[in-house]
Coordinates of C-alpha atoms in Angstrom, one line a residue:
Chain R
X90 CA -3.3 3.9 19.5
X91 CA -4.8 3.1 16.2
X92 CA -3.2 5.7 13.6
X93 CA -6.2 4.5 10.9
X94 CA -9.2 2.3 11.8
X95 CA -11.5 0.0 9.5
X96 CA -13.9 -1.0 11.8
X97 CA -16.1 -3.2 9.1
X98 CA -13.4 -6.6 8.8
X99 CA -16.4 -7.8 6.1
X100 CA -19.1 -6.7 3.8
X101 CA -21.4 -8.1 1.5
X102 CA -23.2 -5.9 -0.6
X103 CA -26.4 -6.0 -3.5
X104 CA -24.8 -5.8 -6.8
X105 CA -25.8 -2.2 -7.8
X106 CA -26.5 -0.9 -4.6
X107 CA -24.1 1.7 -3.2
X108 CA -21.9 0.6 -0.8
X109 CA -19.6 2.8 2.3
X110 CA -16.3 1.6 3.6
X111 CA -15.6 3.6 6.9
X112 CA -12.2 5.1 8.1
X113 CA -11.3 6.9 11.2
X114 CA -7.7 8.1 11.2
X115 CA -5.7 9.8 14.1
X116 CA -2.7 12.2 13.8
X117 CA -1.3 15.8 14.6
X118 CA -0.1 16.7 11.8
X119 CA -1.6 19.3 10.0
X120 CA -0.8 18.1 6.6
X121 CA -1.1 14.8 5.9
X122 CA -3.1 12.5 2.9
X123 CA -6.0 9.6 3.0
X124 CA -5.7 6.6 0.2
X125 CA -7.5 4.2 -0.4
X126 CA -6.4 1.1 -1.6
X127 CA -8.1 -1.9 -3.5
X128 CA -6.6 -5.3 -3.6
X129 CA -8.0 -8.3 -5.3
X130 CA -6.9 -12.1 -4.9
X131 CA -4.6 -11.6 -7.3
X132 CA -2.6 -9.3 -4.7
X133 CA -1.5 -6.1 -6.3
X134 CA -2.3 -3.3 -4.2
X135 CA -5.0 -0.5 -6.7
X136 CA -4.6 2.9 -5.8
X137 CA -8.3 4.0 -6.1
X138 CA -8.9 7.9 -4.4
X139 CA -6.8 10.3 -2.5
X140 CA -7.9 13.2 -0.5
X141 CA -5.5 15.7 0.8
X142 CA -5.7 17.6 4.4
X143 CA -5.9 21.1 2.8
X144 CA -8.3 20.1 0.3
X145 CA -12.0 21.5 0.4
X146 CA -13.4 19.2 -2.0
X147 CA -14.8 16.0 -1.4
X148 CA -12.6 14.0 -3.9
X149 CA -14.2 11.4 -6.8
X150 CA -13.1 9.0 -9.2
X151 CA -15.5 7.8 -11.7
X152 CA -17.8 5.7 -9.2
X153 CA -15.3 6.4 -6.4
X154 CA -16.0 9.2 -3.7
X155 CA -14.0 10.2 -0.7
X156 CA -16.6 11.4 2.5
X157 CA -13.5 13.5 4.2
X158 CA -14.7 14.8 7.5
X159 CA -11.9 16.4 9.1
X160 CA -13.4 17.5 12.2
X161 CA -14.6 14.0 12.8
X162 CA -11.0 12.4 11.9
X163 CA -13.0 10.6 9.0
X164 CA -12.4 10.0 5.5
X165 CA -15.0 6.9 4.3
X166 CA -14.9 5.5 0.9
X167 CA -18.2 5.5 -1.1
X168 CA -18.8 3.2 -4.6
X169 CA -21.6 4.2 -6.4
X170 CA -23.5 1.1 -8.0
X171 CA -21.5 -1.7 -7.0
X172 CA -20.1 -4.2 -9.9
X173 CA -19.6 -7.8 -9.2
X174 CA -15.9 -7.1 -10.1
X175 CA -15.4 -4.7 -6.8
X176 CA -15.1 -7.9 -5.0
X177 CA -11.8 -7.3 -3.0
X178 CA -10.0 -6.2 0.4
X179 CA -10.1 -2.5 0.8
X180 CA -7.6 -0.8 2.3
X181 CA -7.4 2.9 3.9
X182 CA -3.7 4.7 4.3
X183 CA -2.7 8.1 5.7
X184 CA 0.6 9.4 4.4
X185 CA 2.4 11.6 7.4
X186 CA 5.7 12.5 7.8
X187 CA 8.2 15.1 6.7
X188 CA 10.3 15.6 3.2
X189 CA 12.0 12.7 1.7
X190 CA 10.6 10.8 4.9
X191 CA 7.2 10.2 3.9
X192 CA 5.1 6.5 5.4
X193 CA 2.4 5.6 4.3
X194 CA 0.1 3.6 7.5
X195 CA -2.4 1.3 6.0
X196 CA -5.6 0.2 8.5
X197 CA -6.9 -3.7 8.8
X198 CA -9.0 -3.3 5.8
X199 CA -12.5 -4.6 5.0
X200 CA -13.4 -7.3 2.8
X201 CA -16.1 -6.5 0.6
X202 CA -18.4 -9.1 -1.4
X203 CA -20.9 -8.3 -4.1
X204 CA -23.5 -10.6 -4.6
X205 CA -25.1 -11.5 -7.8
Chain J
X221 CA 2.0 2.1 -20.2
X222 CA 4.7 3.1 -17.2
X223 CA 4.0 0.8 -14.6
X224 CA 5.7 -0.6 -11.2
X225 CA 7.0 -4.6 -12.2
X226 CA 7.9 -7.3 -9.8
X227 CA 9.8 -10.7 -10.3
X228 CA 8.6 -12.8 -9.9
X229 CA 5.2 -13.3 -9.3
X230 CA 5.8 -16.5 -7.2
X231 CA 9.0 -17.3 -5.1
X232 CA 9.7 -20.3 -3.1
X233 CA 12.8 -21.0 -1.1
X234 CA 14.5 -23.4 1.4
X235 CA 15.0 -22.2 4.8
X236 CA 17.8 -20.5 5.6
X237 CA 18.6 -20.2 1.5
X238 CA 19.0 -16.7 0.4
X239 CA 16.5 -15.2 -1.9
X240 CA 16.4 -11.9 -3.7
X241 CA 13.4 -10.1 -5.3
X242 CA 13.5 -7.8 -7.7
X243 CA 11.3 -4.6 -8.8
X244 CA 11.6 -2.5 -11.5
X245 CA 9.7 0.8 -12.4
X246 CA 9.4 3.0 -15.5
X247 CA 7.5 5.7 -14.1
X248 CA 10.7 7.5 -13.0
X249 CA 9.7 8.1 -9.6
X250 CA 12.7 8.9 -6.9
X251 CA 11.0 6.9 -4.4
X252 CA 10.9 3.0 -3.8
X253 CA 9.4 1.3 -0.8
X254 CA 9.0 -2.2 0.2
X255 CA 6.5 -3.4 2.1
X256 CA 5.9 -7.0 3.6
X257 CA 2.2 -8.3 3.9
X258 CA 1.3 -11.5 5.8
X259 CA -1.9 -13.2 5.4
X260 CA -5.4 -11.5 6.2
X261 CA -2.9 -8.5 7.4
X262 CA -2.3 -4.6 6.0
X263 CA 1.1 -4.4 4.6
X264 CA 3.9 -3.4 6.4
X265 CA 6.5 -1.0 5.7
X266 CA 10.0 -2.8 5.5
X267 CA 12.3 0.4 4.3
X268 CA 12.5 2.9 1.4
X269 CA 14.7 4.6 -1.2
X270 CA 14.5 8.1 -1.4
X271 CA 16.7 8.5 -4.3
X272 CA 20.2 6.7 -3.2
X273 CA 19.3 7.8 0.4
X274 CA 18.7 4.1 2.8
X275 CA 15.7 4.5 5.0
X276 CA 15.1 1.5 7.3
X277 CA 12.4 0.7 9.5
X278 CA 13.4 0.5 13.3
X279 CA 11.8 -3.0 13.2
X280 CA 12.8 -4.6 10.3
X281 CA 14.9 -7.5 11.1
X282 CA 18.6 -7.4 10.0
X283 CA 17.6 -10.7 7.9
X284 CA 16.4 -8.1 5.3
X285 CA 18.7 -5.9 3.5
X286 CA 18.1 -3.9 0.4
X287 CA 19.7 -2.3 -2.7
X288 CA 18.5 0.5 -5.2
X289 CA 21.7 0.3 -8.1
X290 CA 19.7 3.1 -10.4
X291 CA 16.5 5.0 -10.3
X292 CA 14.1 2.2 -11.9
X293 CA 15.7 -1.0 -10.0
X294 CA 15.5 -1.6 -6.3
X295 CA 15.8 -5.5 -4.5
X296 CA 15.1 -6.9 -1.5
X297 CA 17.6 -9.5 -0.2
X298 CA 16.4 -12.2 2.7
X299 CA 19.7 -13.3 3.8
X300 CA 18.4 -16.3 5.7
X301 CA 14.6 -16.8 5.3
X302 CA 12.4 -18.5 8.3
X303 CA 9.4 -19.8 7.8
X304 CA 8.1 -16.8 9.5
X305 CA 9.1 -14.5 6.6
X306 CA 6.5 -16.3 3.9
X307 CA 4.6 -13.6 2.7
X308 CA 3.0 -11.0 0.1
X309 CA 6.4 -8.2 -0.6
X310 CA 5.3 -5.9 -2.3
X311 CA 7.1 -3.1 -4.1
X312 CA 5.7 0.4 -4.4
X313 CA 6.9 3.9 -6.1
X314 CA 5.9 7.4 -5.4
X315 CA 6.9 10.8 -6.7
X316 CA 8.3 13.4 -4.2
X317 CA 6.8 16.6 -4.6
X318 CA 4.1 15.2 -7.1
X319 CA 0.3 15.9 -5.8
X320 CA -0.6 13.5 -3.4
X321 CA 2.9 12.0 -3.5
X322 CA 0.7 8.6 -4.4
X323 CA 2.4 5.4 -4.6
X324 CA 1.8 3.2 -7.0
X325 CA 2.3 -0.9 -6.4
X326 CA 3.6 -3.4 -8.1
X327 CA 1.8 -7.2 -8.4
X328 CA 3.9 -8.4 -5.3
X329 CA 5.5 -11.6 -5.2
X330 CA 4.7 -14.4 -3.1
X331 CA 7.3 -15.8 -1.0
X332 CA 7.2 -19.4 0.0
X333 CA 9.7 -20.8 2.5
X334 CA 10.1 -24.6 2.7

C-alpha cells in the first residue's frame, strides 16, 4: 500500500488565486513528520513546510499553510495567492522510523502551473 | 549562508566507466542521505550516513557504494554505470534531534550514461 498519496499528477492554477495540493499518508506510528517539498526545473529539492504528529497547530510559512487532519490521514498543502514563480513539482514526504534510522517516503508529486 | 553543495551539477559517463559524485555540507549536520530520482518519478532513497554509521537500502544495487571521510563530505561511487542508472542523485542533510529533523537538499547532479 501507498505509504503517501498525491492524487492530483497536474494542476494549473489563476495566478493569484489560492491553490490546494492534497496528501493522504498511511502509517502506525504514532510519531512521525509531513514535508513538503518544491522542486523546480532546475532540480534541487525546496524544503517548503513541516508539520509534526504531536503538533496542534496547523503549521505556516509565509504564503505556505499545512491543512493536517490527523484523523483523516491528511496533511494538504495550501499557497495563498499564487505567483507565476510557484510553477514546479510538489512533493509530499512522511519521515518514520526510529533513532539514527530515520526515511523520509516522498509521494508521486503534483505538477503545478500558474498561468499568467 | 550554510548550504548543502553538489558537484557537479551535470555528469556524463561511458557505460560501465566508474563515476563518483561528490556532496559537501556546511551546515554541520550528522546526517547524509542520497537519494536517486528518475524522470517524472519521487526520489528514492539509496543509503544514509548517520555520523560514520553505513545505512544501506535493501534494494540498492551493489553497483552503488558510498563513503562519508568527515562530517561535511560524503560520495556516491557507481562502480559500473548502465544506462539504467541515468538519473537526478541528489544529496540531502538533516540534523538528528533538531525539530522536525528536516533535511535539507543539495542542487542534485545529473547523471548521463553513454
Amino acid at each position: 500500500a501507498q505509504k503517501i498519496t498525491q492524487t492530483q499528477p497536474g494542476m494549473f492554477v489563476q495566478e493569484k488565486e489560492a491553490v490546494t495540493l492534497d496528501c493522504t499518508y498511511d502509517t502506525s506510528d504514532p510519531s512521525y513528520g509531513l514535508f513538503w517539498y518544491k522542486q523546480p526545473s532546475s532540480g534541487e529539492m525546496i524544503f517548503l513546510i513541516y508539520q509534526g504528529s504531536y503538533d496542534q497547530q496547523n503549521a505556516t510559512e509565509g504564503r505556505y499553510s499545512l491543512n493536517f487532519q490527523k484523523a483523516r490521514k491528511s496533511a494538504n498543502l495550501v499557497i495563498s495567492a499564487s505567483q507565476l514563480g510557484d510553477s514546479a513539482m510538489y512533493f509530499c514526504a512522511m519521515r518514520e522510523g526510529n533513532f539514527g534510522n530515520e526515511k523520509l517516503t516522498f509521494g508521486t508529486g503534483t505538477r503545478l502551473t500558474i498561468i499568467p | 549562508d550554510a548550504m548543502v553543495i553538489q558537484n557537479p551539477r551535470y555528469q556524463v559517463t561511458q557505460f560501465g566507466k566508474p563515476v563518483t559524485l561528490s556532496c559537501s555540507q556546511t551546515l554541520n549536520h550528522n546526517v547524509m542521505y542520497w537519494y536517486q530520482q528518475k524522470s517524472s518519478q519521487a526520489p528514492k532513497l539509496l543509503f544514509h550516513y548517520y555520523d560514520k554509521d553505513f545505512n544501506n537500502e535493501a534494494d540498492t544495487p551493489d553497483n552503488f557504494q558510498s563513503r562519508r571521510p568527515n562530517t561535511s563530505f560524503c560520495f556516491l561511487d557507481i562502480r559500473s554505470p548502465g544506462l539504467g542508472d541515468a538519473a537526478m542523485y541528489l544529496c540531502a542533510t538533516s540534523d538528528q534531534g533538531a525539530p522536525g529533523e528536516t533535511q535539507y537538499f543539495g542542487p542534485g547532479t545529473r547523471l548521463l550514461v553513454l
